XYZ file of C-alpha atoms in Angstrom:
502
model
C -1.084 2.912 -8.740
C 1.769 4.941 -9.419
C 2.108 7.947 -11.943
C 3.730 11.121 -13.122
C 3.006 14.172 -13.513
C 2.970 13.492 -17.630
C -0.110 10.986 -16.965
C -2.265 13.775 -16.529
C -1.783 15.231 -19.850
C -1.955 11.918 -21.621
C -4.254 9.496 -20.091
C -5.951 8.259 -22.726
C -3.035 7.278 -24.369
C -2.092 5.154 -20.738
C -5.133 3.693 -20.951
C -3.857 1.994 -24.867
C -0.269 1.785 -23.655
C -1.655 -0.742 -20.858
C -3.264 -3.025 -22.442
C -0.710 -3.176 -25.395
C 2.104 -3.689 -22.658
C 0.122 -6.850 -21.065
C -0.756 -8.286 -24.469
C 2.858 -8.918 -24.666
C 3.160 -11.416 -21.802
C -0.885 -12.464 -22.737
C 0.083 -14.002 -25.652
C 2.470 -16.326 -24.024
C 0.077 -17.641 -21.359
C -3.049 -17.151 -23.460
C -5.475 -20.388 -22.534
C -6.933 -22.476 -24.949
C -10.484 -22.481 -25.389
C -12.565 -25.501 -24.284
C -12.715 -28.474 -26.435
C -15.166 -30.189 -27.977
C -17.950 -30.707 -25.384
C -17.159 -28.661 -23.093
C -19.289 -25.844 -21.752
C -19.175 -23.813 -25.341
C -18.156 -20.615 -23.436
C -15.025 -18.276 -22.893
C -13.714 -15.257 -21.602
C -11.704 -12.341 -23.526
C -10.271 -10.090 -20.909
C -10.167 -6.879 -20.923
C -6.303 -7.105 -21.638
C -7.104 -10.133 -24.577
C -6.390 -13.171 -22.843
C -8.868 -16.076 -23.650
C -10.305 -17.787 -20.383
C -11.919 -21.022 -20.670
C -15.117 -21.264 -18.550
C -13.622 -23.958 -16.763
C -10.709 -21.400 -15.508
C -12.959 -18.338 -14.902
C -15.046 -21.101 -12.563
C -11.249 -22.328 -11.015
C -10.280 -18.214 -10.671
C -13.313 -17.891 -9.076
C -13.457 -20.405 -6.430
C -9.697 -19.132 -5.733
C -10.628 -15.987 -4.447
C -14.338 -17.192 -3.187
C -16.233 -14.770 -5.473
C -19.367 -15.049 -7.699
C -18.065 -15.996 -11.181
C -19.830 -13.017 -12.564
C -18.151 -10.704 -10.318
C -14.715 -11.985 -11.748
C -16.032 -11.982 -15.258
C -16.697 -8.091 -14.549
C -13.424 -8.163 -13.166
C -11.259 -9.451 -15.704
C -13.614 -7.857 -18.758
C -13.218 -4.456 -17.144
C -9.426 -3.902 -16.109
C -6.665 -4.315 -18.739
C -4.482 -4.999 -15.892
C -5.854 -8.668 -14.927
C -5.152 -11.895 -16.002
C -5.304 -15.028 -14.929
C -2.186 -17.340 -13.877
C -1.840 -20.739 -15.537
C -2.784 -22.058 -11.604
C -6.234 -20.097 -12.125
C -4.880 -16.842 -9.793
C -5.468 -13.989 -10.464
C -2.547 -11.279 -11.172
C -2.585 -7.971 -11.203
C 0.192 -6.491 -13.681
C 0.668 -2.257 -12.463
C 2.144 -0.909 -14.737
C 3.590 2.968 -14.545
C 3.217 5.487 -16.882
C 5.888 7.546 -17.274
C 9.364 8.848 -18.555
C 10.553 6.212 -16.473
C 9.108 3.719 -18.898
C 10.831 4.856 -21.536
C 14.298 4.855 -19.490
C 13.652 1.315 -17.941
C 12.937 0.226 -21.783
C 16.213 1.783 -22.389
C 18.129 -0.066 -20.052
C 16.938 -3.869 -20.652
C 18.017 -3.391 -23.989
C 21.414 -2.510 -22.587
C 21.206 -5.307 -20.307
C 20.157 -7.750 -22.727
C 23.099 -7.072 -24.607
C 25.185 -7.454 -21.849
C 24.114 -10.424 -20.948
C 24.438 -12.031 -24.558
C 28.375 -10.797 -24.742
C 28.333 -12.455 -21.196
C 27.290 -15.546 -22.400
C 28.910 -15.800 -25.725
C 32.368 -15.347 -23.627
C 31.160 -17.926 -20.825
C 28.645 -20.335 -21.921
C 26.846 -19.825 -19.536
C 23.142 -18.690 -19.731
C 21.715 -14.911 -20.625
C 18.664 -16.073 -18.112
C 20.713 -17.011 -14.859
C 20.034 -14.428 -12.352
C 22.904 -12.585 -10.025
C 24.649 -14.843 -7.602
C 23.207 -15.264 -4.090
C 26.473 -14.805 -2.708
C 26.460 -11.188 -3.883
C 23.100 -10.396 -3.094
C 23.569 -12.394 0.715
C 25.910 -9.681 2.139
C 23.063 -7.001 1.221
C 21.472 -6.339 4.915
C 19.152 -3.469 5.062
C 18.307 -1.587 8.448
C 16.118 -3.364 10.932
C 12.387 -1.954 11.407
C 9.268 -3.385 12.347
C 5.827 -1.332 12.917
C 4.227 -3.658 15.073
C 6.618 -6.467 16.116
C 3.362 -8.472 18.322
C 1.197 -8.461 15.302
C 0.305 -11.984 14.108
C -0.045 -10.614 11.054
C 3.092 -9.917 8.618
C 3.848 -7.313 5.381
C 7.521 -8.265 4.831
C 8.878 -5.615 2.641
C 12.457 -7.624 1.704
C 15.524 -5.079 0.034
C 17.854 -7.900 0.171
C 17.341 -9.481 -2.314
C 15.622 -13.032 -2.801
C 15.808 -16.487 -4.094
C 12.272 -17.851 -5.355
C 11.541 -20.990 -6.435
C 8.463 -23.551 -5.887
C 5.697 -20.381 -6.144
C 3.121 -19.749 -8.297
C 5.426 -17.442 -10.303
C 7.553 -20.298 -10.799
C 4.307 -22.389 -11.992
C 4.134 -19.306 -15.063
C 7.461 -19.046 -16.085
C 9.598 -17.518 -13.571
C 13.164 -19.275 -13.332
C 13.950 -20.563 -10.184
C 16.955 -18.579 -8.745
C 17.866 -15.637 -6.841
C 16.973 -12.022 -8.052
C 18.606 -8.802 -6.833
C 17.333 -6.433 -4.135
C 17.415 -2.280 -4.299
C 20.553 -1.469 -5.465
C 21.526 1.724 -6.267
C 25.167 2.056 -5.976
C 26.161 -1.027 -7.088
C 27.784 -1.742 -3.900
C 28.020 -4.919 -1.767
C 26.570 -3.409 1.301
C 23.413 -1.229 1.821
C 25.011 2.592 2.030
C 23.837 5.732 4.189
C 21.746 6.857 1.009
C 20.252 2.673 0.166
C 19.748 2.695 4.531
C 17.781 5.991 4.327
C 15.748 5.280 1.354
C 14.603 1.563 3.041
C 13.444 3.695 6.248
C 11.716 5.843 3.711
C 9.602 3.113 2.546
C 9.784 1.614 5.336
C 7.499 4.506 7.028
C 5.392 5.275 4.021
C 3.952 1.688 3.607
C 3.692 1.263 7.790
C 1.509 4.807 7.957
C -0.470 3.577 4.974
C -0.888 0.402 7.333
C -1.284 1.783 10.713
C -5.167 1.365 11.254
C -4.938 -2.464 10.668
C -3.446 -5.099 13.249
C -0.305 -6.259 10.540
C 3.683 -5.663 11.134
C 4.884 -4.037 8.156
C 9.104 -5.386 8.592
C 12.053 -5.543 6.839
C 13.103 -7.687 9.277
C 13.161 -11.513 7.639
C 10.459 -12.890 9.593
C 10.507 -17.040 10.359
C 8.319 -19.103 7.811
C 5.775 -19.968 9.738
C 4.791 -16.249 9.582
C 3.938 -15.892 6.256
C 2.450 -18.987 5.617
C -1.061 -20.410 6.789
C -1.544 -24.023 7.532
C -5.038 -24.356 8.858
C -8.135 -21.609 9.453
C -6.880 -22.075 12.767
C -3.510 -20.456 12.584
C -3.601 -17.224 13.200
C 0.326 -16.141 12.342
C 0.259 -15.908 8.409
C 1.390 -12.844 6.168
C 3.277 -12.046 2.406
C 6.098 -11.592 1.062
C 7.012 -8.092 -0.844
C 9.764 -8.574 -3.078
C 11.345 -4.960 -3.924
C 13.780 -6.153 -7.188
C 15.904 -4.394 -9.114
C 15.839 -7.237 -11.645
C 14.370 -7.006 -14.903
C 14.308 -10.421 -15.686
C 11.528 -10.975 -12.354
C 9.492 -8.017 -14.178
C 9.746 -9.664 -17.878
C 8.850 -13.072 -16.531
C 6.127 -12.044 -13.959
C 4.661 -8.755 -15.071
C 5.842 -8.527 -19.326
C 8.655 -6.108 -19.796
C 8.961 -2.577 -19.185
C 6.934 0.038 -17.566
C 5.341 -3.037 -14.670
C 6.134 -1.372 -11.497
C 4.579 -4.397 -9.803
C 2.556 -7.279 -9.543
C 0.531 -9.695 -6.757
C -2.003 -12.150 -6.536
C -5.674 -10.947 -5.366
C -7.133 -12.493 -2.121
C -4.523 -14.520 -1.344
C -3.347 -13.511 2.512
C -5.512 -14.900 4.522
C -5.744 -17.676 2.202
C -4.510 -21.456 3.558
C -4.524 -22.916 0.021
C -2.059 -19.841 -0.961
C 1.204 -20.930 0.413
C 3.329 -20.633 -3.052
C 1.598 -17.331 -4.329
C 2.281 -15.208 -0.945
C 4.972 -13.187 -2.888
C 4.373 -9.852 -4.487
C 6.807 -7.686 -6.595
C 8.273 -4.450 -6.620
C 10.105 -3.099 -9.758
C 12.547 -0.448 -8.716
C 13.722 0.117 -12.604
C 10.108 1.648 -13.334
C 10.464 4.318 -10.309
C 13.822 5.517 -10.626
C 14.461 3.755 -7.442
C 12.250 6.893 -5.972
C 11.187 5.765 -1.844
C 8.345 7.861 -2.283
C 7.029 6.074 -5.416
C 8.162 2.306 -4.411
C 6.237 2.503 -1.067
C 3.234 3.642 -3.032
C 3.686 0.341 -5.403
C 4.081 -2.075 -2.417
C 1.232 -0.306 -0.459
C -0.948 -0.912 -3.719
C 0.258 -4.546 -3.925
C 0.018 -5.969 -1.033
C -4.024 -4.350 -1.238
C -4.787 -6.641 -4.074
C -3.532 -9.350 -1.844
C -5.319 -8.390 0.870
C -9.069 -8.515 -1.893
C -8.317 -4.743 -3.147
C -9.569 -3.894 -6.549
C -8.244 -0.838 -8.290
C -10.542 2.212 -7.829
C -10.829 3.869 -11.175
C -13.321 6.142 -13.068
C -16.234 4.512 -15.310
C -16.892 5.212 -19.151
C -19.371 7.076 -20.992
C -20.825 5.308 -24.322
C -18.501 2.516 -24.910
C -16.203 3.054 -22.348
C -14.848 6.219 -23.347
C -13.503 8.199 -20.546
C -12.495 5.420 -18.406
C -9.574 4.840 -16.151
C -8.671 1.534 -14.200
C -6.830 4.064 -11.913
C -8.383 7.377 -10.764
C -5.846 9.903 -10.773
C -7.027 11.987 -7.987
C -8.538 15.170 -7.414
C -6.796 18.596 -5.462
C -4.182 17.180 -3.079
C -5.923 13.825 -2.728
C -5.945 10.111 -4.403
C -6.989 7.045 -2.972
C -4.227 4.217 -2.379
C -5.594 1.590 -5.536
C -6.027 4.566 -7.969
C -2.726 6.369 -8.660
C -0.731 7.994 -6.434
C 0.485 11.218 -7.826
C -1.232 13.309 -5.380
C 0.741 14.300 -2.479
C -2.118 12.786 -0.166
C -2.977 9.074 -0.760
C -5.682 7.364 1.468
C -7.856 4.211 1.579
C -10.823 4.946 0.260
C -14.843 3.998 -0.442
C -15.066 5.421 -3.355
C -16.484 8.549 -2.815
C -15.208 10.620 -5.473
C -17.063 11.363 -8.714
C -18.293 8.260 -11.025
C -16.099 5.407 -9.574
C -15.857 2.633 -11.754
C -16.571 0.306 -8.338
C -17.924 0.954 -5.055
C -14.893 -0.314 -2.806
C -14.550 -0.041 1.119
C -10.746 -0.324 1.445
C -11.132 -0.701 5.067
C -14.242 -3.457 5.385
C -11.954 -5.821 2.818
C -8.969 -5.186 4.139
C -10.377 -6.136 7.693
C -12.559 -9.183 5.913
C -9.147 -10.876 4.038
C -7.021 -11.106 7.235
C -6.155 -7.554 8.141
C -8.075 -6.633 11.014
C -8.662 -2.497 12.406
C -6.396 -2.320 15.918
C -7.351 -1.895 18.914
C -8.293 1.352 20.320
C -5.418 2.612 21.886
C -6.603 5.214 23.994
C -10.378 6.224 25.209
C -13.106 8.287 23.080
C -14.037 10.254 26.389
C -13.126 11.766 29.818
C -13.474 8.809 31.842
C -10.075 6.726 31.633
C -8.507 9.155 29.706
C -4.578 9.174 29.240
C -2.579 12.191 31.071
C -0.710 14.139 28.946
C 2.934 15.463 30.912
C 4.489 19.050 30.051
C 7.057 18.860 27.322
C 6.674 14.916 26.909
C 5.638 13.463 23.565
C 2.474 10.792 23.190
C 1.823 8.859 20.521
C -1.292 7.153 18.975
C -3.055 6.159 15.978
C -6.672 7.055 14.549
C -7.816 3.769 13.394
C -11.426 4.410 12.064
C -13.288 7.362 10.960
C -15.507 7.053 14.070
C -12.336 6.671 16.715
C -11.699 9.807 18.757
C -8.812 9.768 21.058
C -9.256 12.207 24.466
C -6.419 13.309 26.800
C -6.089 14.636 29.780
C -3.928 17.148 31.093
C -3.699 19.459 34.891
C -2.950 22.583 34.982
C -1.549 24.096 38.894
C -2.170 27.660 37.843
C -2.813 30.190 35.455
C -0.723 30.907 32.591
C -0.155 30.084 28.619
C -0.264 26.164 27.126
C 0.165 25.495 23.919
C -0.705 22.115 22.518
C 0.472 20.240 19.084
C -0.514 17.769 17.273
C 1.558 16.260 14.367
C 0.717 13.186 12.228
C 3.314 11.157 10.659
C 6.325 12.530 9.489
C 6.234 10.690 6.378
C 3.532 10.056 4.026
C 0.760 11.287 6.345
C -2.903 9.604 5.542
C -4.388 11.655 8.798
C -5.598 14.796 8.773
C -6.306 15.699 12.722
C -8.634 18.367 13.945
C -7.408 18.979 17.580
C -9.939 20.386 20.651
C -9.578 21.689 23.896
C -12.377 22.102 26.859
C -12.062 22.372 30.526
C -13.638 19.392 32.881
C -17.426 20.406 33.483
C -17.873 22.553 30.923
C -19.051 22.469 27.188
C -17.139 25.289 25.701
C -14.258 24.182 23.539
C -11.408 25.562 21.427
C -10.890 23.871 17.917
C -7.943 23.780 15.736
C -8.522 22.278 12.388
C -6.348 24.433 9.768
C -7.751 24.078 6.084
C -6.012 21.883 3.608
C -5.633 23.173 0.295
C -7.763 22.284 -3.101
C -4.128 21.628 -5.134
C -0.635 21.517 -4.406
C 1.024 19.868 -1.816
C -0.743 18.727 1.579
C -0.615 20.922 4.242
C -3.675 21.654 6.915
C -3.170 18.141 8.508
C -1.586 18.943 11.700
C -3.220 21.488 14.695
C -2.243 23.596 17.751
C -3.670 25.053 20.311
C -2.243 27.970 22.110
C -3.685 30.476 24.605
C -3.637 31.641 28.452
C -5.567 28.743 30.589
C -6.347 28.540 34.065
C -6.060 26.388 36.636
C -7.934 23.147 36.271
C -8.221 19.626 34.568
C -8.673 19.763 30.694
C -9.414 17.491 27.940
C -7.798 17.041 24.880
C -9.799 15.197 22.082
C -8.029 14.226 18.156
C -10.593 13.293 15.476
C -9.781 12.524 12.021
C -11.097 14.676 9.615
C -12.245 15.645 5.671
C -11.875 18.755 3.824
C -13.760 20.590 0.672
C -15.989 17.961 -1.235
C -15.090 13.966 -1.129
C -16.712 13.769 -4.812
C -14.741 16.637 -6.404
C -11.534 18.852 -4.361
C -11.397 16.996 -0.971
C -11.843 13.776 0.892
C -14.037 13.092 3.477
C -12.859 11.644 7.565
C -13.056 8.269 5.899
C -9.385 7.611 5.135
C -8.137 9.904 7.343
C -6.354 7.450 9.132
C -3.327 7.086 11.126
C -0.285 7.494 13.571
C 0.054 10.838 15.419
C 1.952 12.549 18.002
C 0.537 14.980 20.931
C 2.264 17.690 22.506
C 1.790 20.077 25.537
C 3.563 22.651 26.930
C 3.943 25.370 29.736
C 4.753 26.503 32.970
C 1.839 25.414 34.292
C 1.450 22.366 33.062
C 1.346 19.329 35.650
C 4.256 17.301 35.112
């Protein structure tokens, strides 16, 4: 999930502040236990809601897991809970001095809204008029417009009624979008920060076969009818509205909230939306696409990937903070390179394959887009960019390029401009032989990324040669590095010189 640099210094205290913060909203939709007769066994979560064995069995069959395994669940992470409907929410909440701002604010708010009302009559809990919000039109991107499968990140602003928010005390009506201006059109800086996002969240999806949009998409692709309908996705609310965080996530410091499992779910029609709180990030791009990439995991079966206890529990984190330059996606997202991730780092509280589950609830890996070898390969032209994506740790991608005589080439590969998850290792060999060149620059043990792109430059002769990009790791997975599991994602290729066959 998201963080600060002050988490580091106080994460113990996080750990408290959590589970105090969802206690608040806990105690509102706390269940009763069973009555008389009934099965003479509940659940305290981790968080202190009461579950009646009845609901842990309903939660359960929601998201087609053992009922032990969500017992584990919800007795291990302070951020669960269970819905009044029997789904399961995860409440993210973010620990910083943005907390304490946000706090700030909806006390401000609330007072503004009681003047409001005193004056009016009206009510302090209506939410802002859709006719404001309606003239709101972010800028129009899609990552993969053919995909059947949708991420609809919506700036806008929304009206939501008849979900399963709704069902635990969200008012129906019409909540703002990203707003930071206050004005009634998206400006330069609100257009620039949504392709921010925009390409953040799509890198962080690029190995999977979903369109990550802002473009409203029709309703029939976000909702599933039948195991047989194959055009289904969710819906990523990004909010500037308080009132959606108090009513779905319990007051300030949530940065967002969704509903586990539920994509590629047909009984999940009214809980396909998932929130994003832009009070709790300072409206930051960097730190909103890490909360909707998080969220829209849990939908898609994610658990958070966090650090197990010593005696008691001591020591333990529902989000792993990272190590060197590296965190995975459902930990927190401090570090300057987040990844999906199988838990490879040092005592995980869960053993997690980011990629299997996202692939098993409705996501699936893309198709490779160009061959792992000589024969077929894709021609690379002098001075002309190609483009392509690493989907799994095992894809390679080889290119070909001609050469008409002797004289320098150079060759560069960059991965995504934004919010990189790949980190490429480049190589270069001529047709027919077995000698290659290699450029894979280290990454750094702390600081900012860096290391994740390569070149290739020297004198070559005449000839055909082969041009192969592999994702790669760096230092050790468990303790200053990551492994070539998550390094995953878009990338462009290169080549240049005289020589070079056009």
């Amino acid at each position: 999930m998201v963080s600060s640099p002050s988490q580091l210094s106080r994460r113990t205290g996080a750990v408290c502040a959590t589970a105090a913060l969802a206690l608040t909203l806990l105690a509102a939709l706390a269940l009763d236990a069973p009555a008389t007769g009934a099965k003479p066994e509940a659940l305290e979560t981790a968080a202190g809601q009461r579950v009646s064995a009845e609901r842990l069995q309903a939660a359960a069959e929601l998201v087609r897991r053992d009922v032990e395994d969500i017992r584990r669940l919800l007795t291990s992470d302070p951020t669960t809970r269970v819905l009044a409907n029997g789904r399961i929410a995860y409440a993210d909440f973010e620990h910083s001095s943005a907390t304490a701002r946000a706090a700030e604010r909806e006390a401000e708010h609330a007072a503004e809204r009681q003047a409001a009302a005193t004056r009016t009559g009206t009510s302090t809990s209506t939410p802002p008029a859709a006719g404001r919000i309606a003239a709101r039109t972010p800028i129009a991107l899609s990552s993969r417009p053919s995909s059947p499968r949708t991420l609809y990140l919506d700036f806008d602003g929304e009206r939501v009624c008849d979900t399963e928010w709704n069902d635990s005390g969200l008012a129906c009506g019409t909540y703002a979008g990203y707003d930071t201006d206050g004005s009634p059109s998206f400006s330069a800086g609100e257009q620039r920060a949504v392709r921010q996002v925009w390409e953040r969240v799509a890198e962080d999806y690029a190995p999977f076969n979903i369109n990550v949009t802002t473009v409203v998409p029709r309703a029939s692709d976000l909702s599933r009818t039948s195991t047989s309908d194959q055009r289904y996705g969710v819906h990523a609310v990004v909010t500037s509205s308080d009132e959606a965080r108090n009513a779905t996530c319990g007051g300030p410091g949530c940065a967002g909230v969704a509903l586990l499992g539920v994509f590629p779910r047909t009984d999940a029609n009214h809980a396909r939306v998932l929130w994003a709180f832009t009070n709790e990030v300072d409206d930051s791009p960097r730190l909103l696409a890490d909360v909707l990439s998080h969220e829209a995991g849990h939908t898609l079966g994610l658990e958070h990937q966090g650090t197990a206890g010593g005696l008691l529990g001591i020591g333990a984190e529902e989000y792993y903070a990272g190590h060197g330059i590296w965190a995975p996606i459902m930990g927190s997202s401090l570090r300057h390179l987040t990844q999906w991730s199988a838990s490879e780092y040092a005592n995980p509280s869960r053993v997690q394959d980011d990629v299997a589950v996202i692939a098993q609830h409705g996501a699936p890996a893309i198709r490779d887009d160009h061959p792992a070898g000589p024969r077929g390969a894709d021609r690379v032209r002098r001075a002309r960019t190609t483009g392509g994506v690493i989907g799994t740790r095992t894809d390679r991608d080889v290119f070909k390029l001609v050469t008409t005589c002797r004289a320098p080439v150079r060759a560069t590969l960059k991965p995504a401009a934004s919010g990189p998850n790949l980190d490429a290792a480049l190589t270069l060999r001529k047709a027919g032989r077995s000698a290659r060149v290699t450029s894979n620059p280290p990454s750094p043990t702390s600081g900012t990324a860096s290391g994740l792109s390569a070149s290739i430059s020297g004198t070559r002769g005449k000839g055909t040669w082969y041009l192969s990009v592999d994702g790669v790791g760096a230092g050790a997975p468990a303790t200053t590095g990551y492994s070539d599991y998550g390094s995953l994602g878009r990338y462009t290729l290169r080549v240049t010189g005289r020589c070079v066959k056009r």
